[in-house]
Short mmCIF file of C-alpha atoms and ligand atoms in Angstrom, two decimals:
data_model
loop_
_atom_site.label_atom_id
_atom_site.label_comp_id
_atom_site.label_asym_id
_atom_site.label_seq_id
_atom_site.Cartn_x
_atom_site.Cartn_y
_atom_site.Cartn_z
CA PRO A 1 104.77 59.55 83.42
CA LYS A 2 102.04 60.08 80.87
CA PRO A 3 98.42 58.99 80.93
CA ASN A 4 97.99 56.52 78.11
CA GLY A 5 95.01 55.49 76.10
CA ASP A 6 93.20 58.76 76.79
CA PRO A 7 93.56 61.12 73.84
CA SER A 8 91.85 63.92 75.75
CA ALA A 9 94.48 63.85 78.49
CA MET A 10 96.61 66.79 77.54
CA GLN A 11 100.09 67.18 78.83
CA MET A 12 100.43 70.10 81.16
CA LYS A 13 103.48 72.20 80.27
CA SER A 14 105.61 73.35 83.17
CA TYR A 15 106.13 77.04 82.37
CA ALA A 16 103.02 79.22 82.65
CA CYS A 17 104.00 80.98 79.41
CA GLN A 18 103.61 77.66 77.56
CA ARG A 19 100.03 77.31 78.70
CA ARG A 20 96.69 78.96 78.09
CA THR A 21 95.24 80.27 81.32
CA PRO A 22 91.73 81.70 81.01
CA LEU A 23 90.33 84.24 83.46
CA LYS A 24 87.61 81.90 84.67
CA HIS A 25 88.64 78.41 85.59
CA HIS A 26 87.39 75.39 87.52
CA ASN A 27 89.53 75.31 90.63
CA SER A 28 89.16 78.58 92.55
CA PHE A 29 88.42 76.62 95.71
CA LEU A 30 92.00 75.33 95.56
CA THR A 31 93.83 78.25 93.94
CA GLU A 32 92.50 80.77 96.46
CA ALA A 33 93.86 78.63 99.28
CA LEU A 34 97.29 78.23 97.67
CA GLU A 35 97.41 81.95 96.96
CA ILE A 36 96.83 82.72 100.63
CA LEU A 37 99.94 80.70 101.42
CA SER A 38 101.81 82.44 98.60
CA GLN A 39 100.82 85.84 99.90
CA ASN A 40 101.76 84.90 103.43
CA ALA A 41 105.21 83.77 102.26
CA GLU A 42 105.61 87.13 100.53
CA TYR A 43 104.71 88.92 103.77
CA ASN A 44 107.45 86.88 105.42
CA ASP A 45 109.99 87.86 102.79
CA ASN A 46 110.21 84.30 101.46
CA GLU A 47 110.10 84.84 97.72
CA GLY A 48 111.00 81.29 96.71
CA ARG A 49 108.19 79.81 98.73
CA SER A 50 105.77 82.47 97.53
CA VAL A 51 106.51 81.74 93.87
CA ALA A 52 106.27 77.98 94.44
CA PHE A 53 102.70 78.29 95.79
CA ARG A 54 101.78 80.71 93.02
CA ARG A 55 103.08 78.32 90.34
CA ALA A 56 101.12 75.46 91.89
CA ALA A 57 97.93 77.54 91.88
CA SER A 58 98.56 78.57 88.30
CA VAL A 59 98.77 74.97 87.08
CA LEU A 60 95.31 74.32 88.55
CA LYS A 61 93.97 77.42 86.77
CA ALA A 62 94.99 75.90 83.44
CA LEU A 63 93.18 72.60 84.04
CA PRO A 64 90.09 72.11 81.85
CA HIS A 65 88.19 70.48 84.70
CA ARG A 66 87.62 70.63 88.43
CA VAL A 67 90.02 68.59 90.57
CA LYS A 68 87.95 65.94 92.34
CA THR A 69 90.48 63.49 93.72
CA ILE A 70 94.17 63.48 94.45
CA GLU A 71 94.51 61.15 91.46
CA ASP A 72 93.69 64.09 89.20
CA LEU A 73 97.01 65.63 90.22
CA ARG A 74 99.12 62.85 88.77
CA CYS A 75 101.30 64.06 85.91
CA LEU A 76 100.91 67.72 86.84
CA PRO A 77 104.09 69.82 87.09
CA CYS A 78 104.93 72.42 89.79
CA LEU A 79 103.01 70.74 92.62
CA GLY A 80 105.42 70.36 95.51
CA ASP A 81 104.78 68.21 98.59
CA HIS A 82 103.43 71.12 100.57
CA SER A 83 100.94 72.18 97.87
CA GLN A 84 99.81 68.57 97.40
CA ARG A 85 99.24 68.20 101.14
CA VAL A 86 97.09 71.35 101.19
CA ILE A 87 95.09 70.23 98.16
CA LYS A 88 94.54 66.78 99.63
CA GLU A 89 93.25 68.23 102.88
CA ILE A 90 90.82 70.52 101.04
CA LEU A 91 89.58 67.65 98.88
CA GLU A 92 89.02 65.46 101.92
CA ASP A 93 87.88 67.91 104.61
CA GLY A 94 86.63 70.88 102.62
CA SER A 95 89.33 73.19 103.96
CA SER A 96 92.97 73.27 105.04
CA ARG A 97 93.84 74.04 108.66
CA GLU A 98 97.05 75.75 107.68
CA VAL A 99 95.29 78.00 105.20
CA GLU A 100 92.49 78.88 107.60
CA SER A 101 94.80 79.66 110.50
CA THR A 102 96.96 81.78 108.19
CA ARG A 103 93.90 83.66 106.97
CA GLN A 104 92.81 84.34 110.56
CA SER A 105 96.24 85.26 111.87
CA GLU A 106 96.84 88.75 113.17
CA GLN A 107 100.02 89.07 111.14
CA PHE A 108 98.36 88.09 107.86
CA GLN A 109 95.38 90.36 108.38
CA THR A 110 97.53 93.29 109.43
CA MET A 111 99.93 92.87 106.52
CA LYS A 112 97.00 92.66 104.14
CA ALA A 113 95.43 95.82 105.52
CA LEU A 114 98.67 97.81 105.62
CA THR A 115 100.10 96.74 102.24
CA GLY A 116 96.63 97.53 100.90
CA ILE A 117 97.49 101.20 101.39
CA PHE A 118 98.84 102.78 98.20
CA GLY A 119 102.53 103.56 98.74
CA VAL A 120 103.08 100.93 101.46
CA GLY A 121 105.21 97.88 100.66
CA VAL A 122 105.92 94.71 102.61
CA ARG A 123 108.97 96.11 104.41
CA THR A 124 107.18 99.17 105.76
CA ALA A 125 104.07 97.21 106.70
CA ASP A 126 106.20 94.64 108.52
CA ARG A 127 108.00 97.33 110.50
CA TRP A 128 104.67 98.88 111.54
CA PHE A 129 103.30 95.45 112.45
CA ARG A 130 106.31 94.80 114.71
CA GLU A 131 105.74 98.22 116.31
CA GLY A 132 102.25 97.10 117.24
CA LEU A 133 100.25 98.95 114.57
CA ARG A 134 97.34 97.01 113.09
CA SER A 135 95.27 99.20 110.79
CA PRO A 136 95.28 102.32 108.62
CA ASP A 137 93.53 104.11 111.50
CA ASP A 138 96.42 103.22 113.82
CA LEU A 139 98.81 105.04 111.47
CA ILE A 140 96.77 108.23 111.69
CA ARG A 141 96.16 107.88 115.42
CA THR A 142 99.85 107.45 116.25
CA GLY A 143 100.95 110.14 113.81
CA GLN A 144 103.33 108.01 111.76
CA GLN A 145 105.75 109.68 109.38
CA LEU A 146 104.27 109.19 105.92
CA ASN A 147 105.57 110.04 102.48
CA ARG A 148 103.40 111.80 99.91
CA ALA A 149 102.21 108.56 98.28
CA GLN A 150 101.24 107.06 101.63
CA GLN A 151 99.38 110.22 102.64
CA ALA A 152 97.35 110.00 99.44
CA GLY A 153 96.92 106.27 100.04
CA LEU A 154 95.35 106.94 103.43
CA GLN A 155 93.32 109.89 102.24
CA TYR A 156 91.66 107.83 99.51
CA TYR A 157 91.87 104.47 101.28
CA ASP A 158 88.17 103.58 101.02
CA ASP A 159 87.94 104.46 97.33
CA LEU A 160 91.13 102.63 96.44
CA GLN A 161 89.89 99.50 98.21
CA LYS A 162 86.91 99.38 95.90
CA PRO A 163 87.54 97.49 92.67
CA VAL A 164 87.66 99.56 89.49
CA THR A 165 85.01 98.40 87.01
CA LYS A 166 85.45 98.04 83.26
CA ALA A 167 82.92 100.87 82.78
CA GLU A 168 85.11 103.12 84.94
CA ALA A 169 88.22 101.99 83.06
CA ASP A 170 86.53 102.94 79.78
CA VAL A 171 85.79 106.44 81.04
CA ILE A 172 89.39 106.81 82.24
CA SER A 173 90.52 105.60 78.79
CA ASP A 174 88.58 108.42 77.14
CA ILE A 175 90.11 110.95 79.50
CA VAL A 176 93.66 109.68 78.96
CA GLU A 177 93.14 109.63 75.22
CA LYS A 178 91.89 113.20 75.26
CA ALA A 179 94.81 114.35 77.42
CA VAL A 180 97.43 112.61 75.29
CA HIS A 181 96.03 113.85 71.98
CA ALA A 182 95.78 117.38 73.32
CA VAL A 183 99.52 117.45 73.98
CA LEU A 184 100.76 115.08 71.22
CA PRO A 185 98.50 114.41 68.24
CA GLY A 186 99.21 111.07 66.59
CA ALA A 187 100.25 109.37 69.83
CA GLU A 188 98.91 105.86 70.41
CA ILE A 189 97.34 104.73 73.67
CA GLN A 190 96.74 101.16 74.74
CA LEU A 191 94.87 99.77 77.74
CA MET A 192 97.17 97.33 79.56
CA GLY A 193 97.25 95.10 82.63
CA GLY A 194 94.26 93.12 83.84
CA PHE A 195 91.74 94.91 81.64
CA ARG A 196 93.69 93.94 78.52
CA ARG A 197 93.47 90.33 79.75
CA GLY A 198 89.69 90.62 79.89
CA LYS A 199 89.20 91.22 83.61
CA GLU A 200 85.92 92.84 84.60
CA VAL A 201 87.44 94.61 87.60
CA GLY A 202 90.92 95.69 88.62
CA HIS A 203 92.85 97.42 91.38
CA ASP A 204 93.94 100.13 88.93
CA VAL A 205 93.90 101.04 85.23
CA ASP A 206 97.14 100.71 83.24
CA PHE A 207 98.02 102.51 80.00
CA LEU A 208 100.92 102.38 77.58
CA ILE A 209 101.56 105.39 75.36
CA THR A 210 103.82 105.73 72.32
CA HIS A 211 104.23 107.66 69.08
CA PRO A 212 105.07 106.16 65.65
CA GLU A 213 107.81 108.76 65.18
CA GLU A 214 110.64 107.68 67.47
CA GLY A 215 111.70 110.51 69.78
CA LYS A 216 108.35 112.32 69.75
CA GLU A 217 107.46 110.52 72.97
CA GLU A 218 110.40 112.00 74.89
CA GLY A 219 109.33 114.15 77.81
CA LEU A 220 105.68 113.44 77.08
CA MET A 221 104.57 112.53 80.59
CA PRO A 222 104.90 115.97 82.26
CA LYS A 223 102.82 117.45 79.44
CA ILE A 224 100.11 114.85 79.99
CA THR A 225 100.04 115.31 83.76
CA ASN A 226 100.01 119.11 83.41
CA TRP A 227 97.00 118.89 81.13
CA LEU A 228 95.22 116.55 83.54
CA GLU A 229 96.10 118.75 86.51
CA GLU A 230 94.74 121.86 84.77
CA GLN A 231 91.47 120.01 84.26
CA GLY A 232 91.33 119.13 87.95
CA LEU A 233 91.46 115.42 87.17
CA LEU A 234 94.49 114.42 89.25
CA LEU A 235 94.46 113.84 93.00
CA TYR A 236 98.04 112.54 93.11
CA GLN A 237 100.84 111.85 90.67
CA LYS A 238 104.47 110.87 90.75
CA THR A 239 106.35 110.86 87.48
CA THR A 240 109.64 109.05 86.98
CA ARG A 241 111.82 109.84 83.98
CA ASN A 242 112.98 107.29 81.45
CA SER A 243 116.34 105.93 82.55
CA TYR A 244 116.84 103.15 80.02
CA LEU A 245 120.00 103.18 77.95
CA GLU A 246 120.53 100.06 75.92
CA LYS A 247 124.31 100.40 75.83
CA MET A 248 124.68 101.01 79.54
CA ASP A 249 121.93 98.81 80.89
CA GLY A 250 122.85 96.12 78.44
CA PRO A 251 120.91 92.90 78.49
CA ALA A 252 121.06 92.65 82.26
CA ARG A 253 117.70 92.48 83.89
CA PRO A 254 116.94 95.52 85.98
CA PRO A 255 116.58 94.68 89.68
CA ASN A 256 113.01 93.79 90.73
CA ASN A 257 112.10 93.48 87.09
CA MET A 258 111.21 97.15 87.35
CA ASP A 259 111.47 98.65 83.92
CA ARG A 260 112.90 102.08 83.24
CA PHE A 261 110.26 103.74 81.13
CA GLU A 262 108.99 107.21 81.76
CA ARG A 263 106.07 106.42 84.01
CA CYS A 264 103.48 107.96 86.24
CA PHE A 265 101.77 106.39 89.24
CA SER A 266 98.68 108.46 89.78
CA ILE A 267 95.27 108.79 91.40
CA PHE A 268 92.52 110.15 89.19
CA LYS A 269 89.44 112.03 90.30
CA LEU A 270 86.61 110.32 88.47
CA GLN A 271 83.16 111.92 88.28
CA LYS A 272 80.49 109.29 88.89
CA SER A 273 78.11 111.01 86.51
CA ALA A 274 80.59 110.35 83.71
CA VAL A 275 80.48 106.62 84.41
CA ARG A 276 76.70 106.49 84.44
CA CYS A 277 76.75 108.52 81.26
CA LYS A 278 79.22 106.14 79.64
CA SER A 279 77.17 103.09 80.59
CA ASN A 280 74.22 104.75 78.86
CA SER A 281 76.53 104.88 75.85
CA THR A 282 76.32 108.64 75.33
CA ALA A 283 79.62 109.66 76.79
CA SER A 284 81.19 113.02 76.29
CA VAL A 285 84.56 113.76 77.76
CA GLU A 286 83.30 117.22 78.79
CA ASP A 287 81.19 115.46 81.41
CA VAL A 288 84.20 113.93 83.04
CA SER A 289 86.41 117.03 83.16
CA ARG A 290 86.19 119.71 85.85
CA GLY A 291 86.62 118.64 89.38
CA GLY A 292 84.41 120.93 91.40
CA GLU A 293 84.87 122.03 94.98
CA ASN A 294 88.21 121.69 96.71
CA GLU A 295 88.38 118.77 99.12
CA ARG A 296 89.97 119.03 102.52
CA PRO A 297 92.98 116.78 102.98
CA SER A 298 91.10 114.55 105.36
CA GLU A 299 89.79 111.16 104.43
CA HIS A 300 87.56 111.15 101.39
CA HIS A 301 84.22 109.33 101.46
CA SER A 302 82.93 108.89 97.96
CA GLU A 303 79.35 108.13 99.08
CA GLU A 304 79.04 111.78 100.06
CA SER A 305 80.51 113.25 96.91
CA GLY A 306 80.02 113.00 93.19
CA TRP A 307 83.41 111.48 92.51
CA ARG A 308 85.73 108.65 93.48
CA ALA A 309 89.50 108.16 93.46
CA VAL A 310 90.96 105.64 90.99
CA ARG A 311 94.55 104.41 90.71
CA VAL A 312 95.98 104.86 87.21
CA ASP A 313 99.40 103.84 85.88
CA LEU A 314 100.73 105.59 82.77
CA VAL A 315 103.81 104.37 80.91
CA VAL A 316 105.49 105.97 77.89
CA SER A 317 107.53 103.79 75.55
CA PRO A 318 109.60 104.61 72.47
CA TYR A 319 108.03 103.04 69.38
CA SER A 320 110.96 100.65 68.87
CA GLN A 321 110.33 99.12 72.32
CA PHE A 322 106.53 99.17 72.13
CA ALA A 323 106.06 95.44 71.49
CA PHE A 324 108.25 94.56 74.49
CA ALA A 325 106.52 97.14 76.67
CA THR A 326 103.13 95.78 75.58
CA LEU A 327 104.14 92.25 76.46
CA GLY A 328 105.67 93.38 79.76
CA TRP A 329 102.69 95.44 80.93
CA THR A 330 99.93 93.00 79.99
CA GLY A 331 100.74 90.54 82.79
CA SER A 332 99.76 88.58 84.67
CA LYS A 333 102.71 89.05 87.01
CA LEU A 334 103.34 85.30 87.11
CA PHE A 335 103.05 85.04 83.33
CA GLU A 336 105.71 87.76 82.98
CA ARG A 337 107.96 86.10 85.47
CA GLU A 338 107.65 82.79 83.69
CA LEU A 339 108.38 84.36 80.31
CA ARG A 340 111.65 85.76 81.66
CA ARG A 341 112.52 82.47 83.31
CA TRP A 342 111.78 80.60 80.08
CA ALA A 343 113.91 83.04 78.09
CA GLY A 344 116.87 82.71 80.45
CA GLN A 345 116.79 79.03 81.31
CA GLU A 346 115.57 77.51 78.08
CA LYS A 347 116.74 79.94 75.41
CA HIS A 348 119.78 81.73 76.85
CA MET A 349 118.03 84.98 76.17
CA SER A 350 117.26 87.91 78.39
CA LEU A 351 113.78 89.45 78.18
CA SER A 352 112.68 92.76 79.66
CA SER A 353 109.93 95.26 78.92
CA HIS A 354 112.52 97.06 76.75
CA ALA A 355 114.24 94.39 74.73
CA LEU A 356 115.12 90.76 74.03
CA TYR A 357 118.80 89.90 74.06
CA ASP A 358 120.21 86.69 72.60
CA SER A 359 123.31 85.72 74.58
CA LYS A 360 124.42 83.06 72.10
CA GLN A 361 124.36 85.36 69.11
CA ASN A 362 125.28 88.41 71.19
CA LEU A 363 122.58 90.58 69.71
CA TYR A 364 119.32 92.31 70.39
CA LEU A 365 116.30 90.84 68.61
CA ARG A 366 113.99 93.53 67.25
CA ALA A 367 110.25 93.07 67.23
CA LYS A 368 107.24 95.09 66.15
CA THR A 369 104.60 92.75 67.58
CA GLU A 370 104.08 90.46 70.55
CA GLU A 371 103.71 87.58 68.09
CA GLU A 372 107.29 88.08 66.90
CA ILE A 373 108.58 87.98 70.48
CA PHE A 374 106.81 84.69 71.22
CA ALA A 375 108.27 83.34 67.95
CA TYR A 376 111.85 84.35 68.92
CA LEU A 377 111.30 82.59 72.23
CA GLY A 378 110.09 79.43 70.50
CA LEU A 379 106.71 79.72 72.21
CA GLU A 380 103.24 79.35 70.81
CA PHE A 381 101.52 82.74 70.83
CA ILE A 382 99.24 83.13 73.86
CA PRO A 383 96.66 85.92 73.49
CA PRO A 384 96.24 88.35 76.42
CA SER A 385 92.94 86.77 77.51
CA GLU A 386 94.81 83.52 78.16
CA ARG A 387 97.71 85.03 80.12
CA ASN A 388 95.80 84.94 83.40
CA ALA A 389 98.39 82.67 85.00
P1 ATP B 1 95.06 94.48 88.70
O1 ATP B 1 93.71 94.26 88.13
O2 ATP B 1 95.16 94.09 90.12
O3 ATP B 1 95.56 95.86 88.45
P2 ATP B 1 97.14 93.78 86.89
O4 ATP B 1 97.55 92.51 86.24
O5 ATP B 1 96.73 94.90 85.99
O6 ATP B 1 96.00 93.44 87.92
P3 ATP B 1 99.24 95.54 87.84
O7 ATP B 1 99.91 95.57 89.18
O8 ATP B 1 98.46 96.75 87.49
O9 ATP B 1 98.34 94.22 87.83
O10 ATP B 1 100.36 95.28 86.78
C1 ATP B 1 100.11 95.22 85.40
C2 ATP B 1 101.35 94.81 84.65
O11 ATP B 1 102.34 95.82 84.73
C3 ATP B 1 101.97 93.54 85.20
O12 ATP B 1 102.21 92.69 84.14
C4 ATP B 1 103.27 93.95 85.80
O13 ATP B 1 104.29 93.02 85.49
C5 ATP B 1 103.56 95.27 85.14
N1 ATP B 1 104.16 96.16 86.13
C6 ATP B 1 103.54 96.67 87.20
N2 ATP B 1 104.36 97.46 87.90
C7 ATP B 1 105.53 97.47 87.23
C8 ATP B 1 106.78 98.10 87.42
N3 ATP B 1 106.99 98.91 88.44
N4 ATP B 1 107.74 97.87 86.51
C9 ATP B 1 107.52 97.08 85.48
N5 ATP B 1 106.37 96.45 85.23
C10 ATP B 1 105.39 96.63 86.10
MN1 MN B 2 96.41 96.84 86.72
MN1 MN B 3 99.29 98.85 87.61
#
């Protein structure tokens, strides 16, 4: 069904990667509700349901106007019965009972608090919930067994809850650039994730690193982290080596859509003075180096110190895979997911952050830019700022 006679009525495409989704849109009052239900489904290990709600929310983000009546939903894809029911209730009553009771539920709130700890996933949080634990404090109080990541997650819990600002991301960018160039001149560094999509805040800062001479990037990460550690800039880091082999991995999608690049999940120690300095536009990286006094491994409260903890993800890609890595680490998560679904279902291709494989022609398609990858996929190019699906 298509609205006729109205030239302004655009046709909403059904894959998020076919649409432009700006950061700011007109329907947060609906998308936030649907995303609560999506999140709750994820907490209950129901991936299909979670994705369905997320897709429904994403369609509303792409609308050029605010939804006012249920009639506005006609002709829109991805809106299942359940989503429509929730939207209708919000339009009529101002809120949805299901959404509000989910939001208030002990399970939802506990899962949110526990998965909010760096290093804690849904499975672990769910186990703790079923054992009666409700908060980060409960984990400490009952002396739970924690791995190194989770210990750091608890230690810096307050800081890591606070959104990272663009100003802070810019300071971290300078630090990462300095570190990378100190150990490998000529390397290229790119800001990824939410900040590349134009977000003003994020839960972390993501970087992709490469070098124009293929092979130079091998084993780069330990050198970077050593440099950072010597400067006292790292509170936590875990580096994973590159495990991608085109011949062995083949076109098959790695489980979880996890890629296999050399990567580092870290927590940086960011001096607040450096951020103020940067905002005043006279930044010098010297100001941000040097940690200062040693902290005790108890919980850190950044109000009482001159620094805060910030989550940083570093990824190293060979130059030949850089375009795919760039596309794969820009997000949003739903946009990525939809790109891979589009590739598989509509094009008989397999897309990862490493490569694009054409199953009909039995070959890998090489690309130097994101634009080329969109073109192979038969998609209009969507710039990062409009991938906020
Ligand atoms: P936020 O502001 O919350 O950080 P974000 O969009 O930057 O939002 P991230 O979780 O940092 O979210 O992820 C950034 C991008 O990196 C996403 O596109 C995601 O697909 C990709 N990504 C994250 N973790 C992995 C991983 N383990 N393997 C492969 N890709 C990942
Ligand atoms: Mn991010
Ligand atoms: Mn990240």
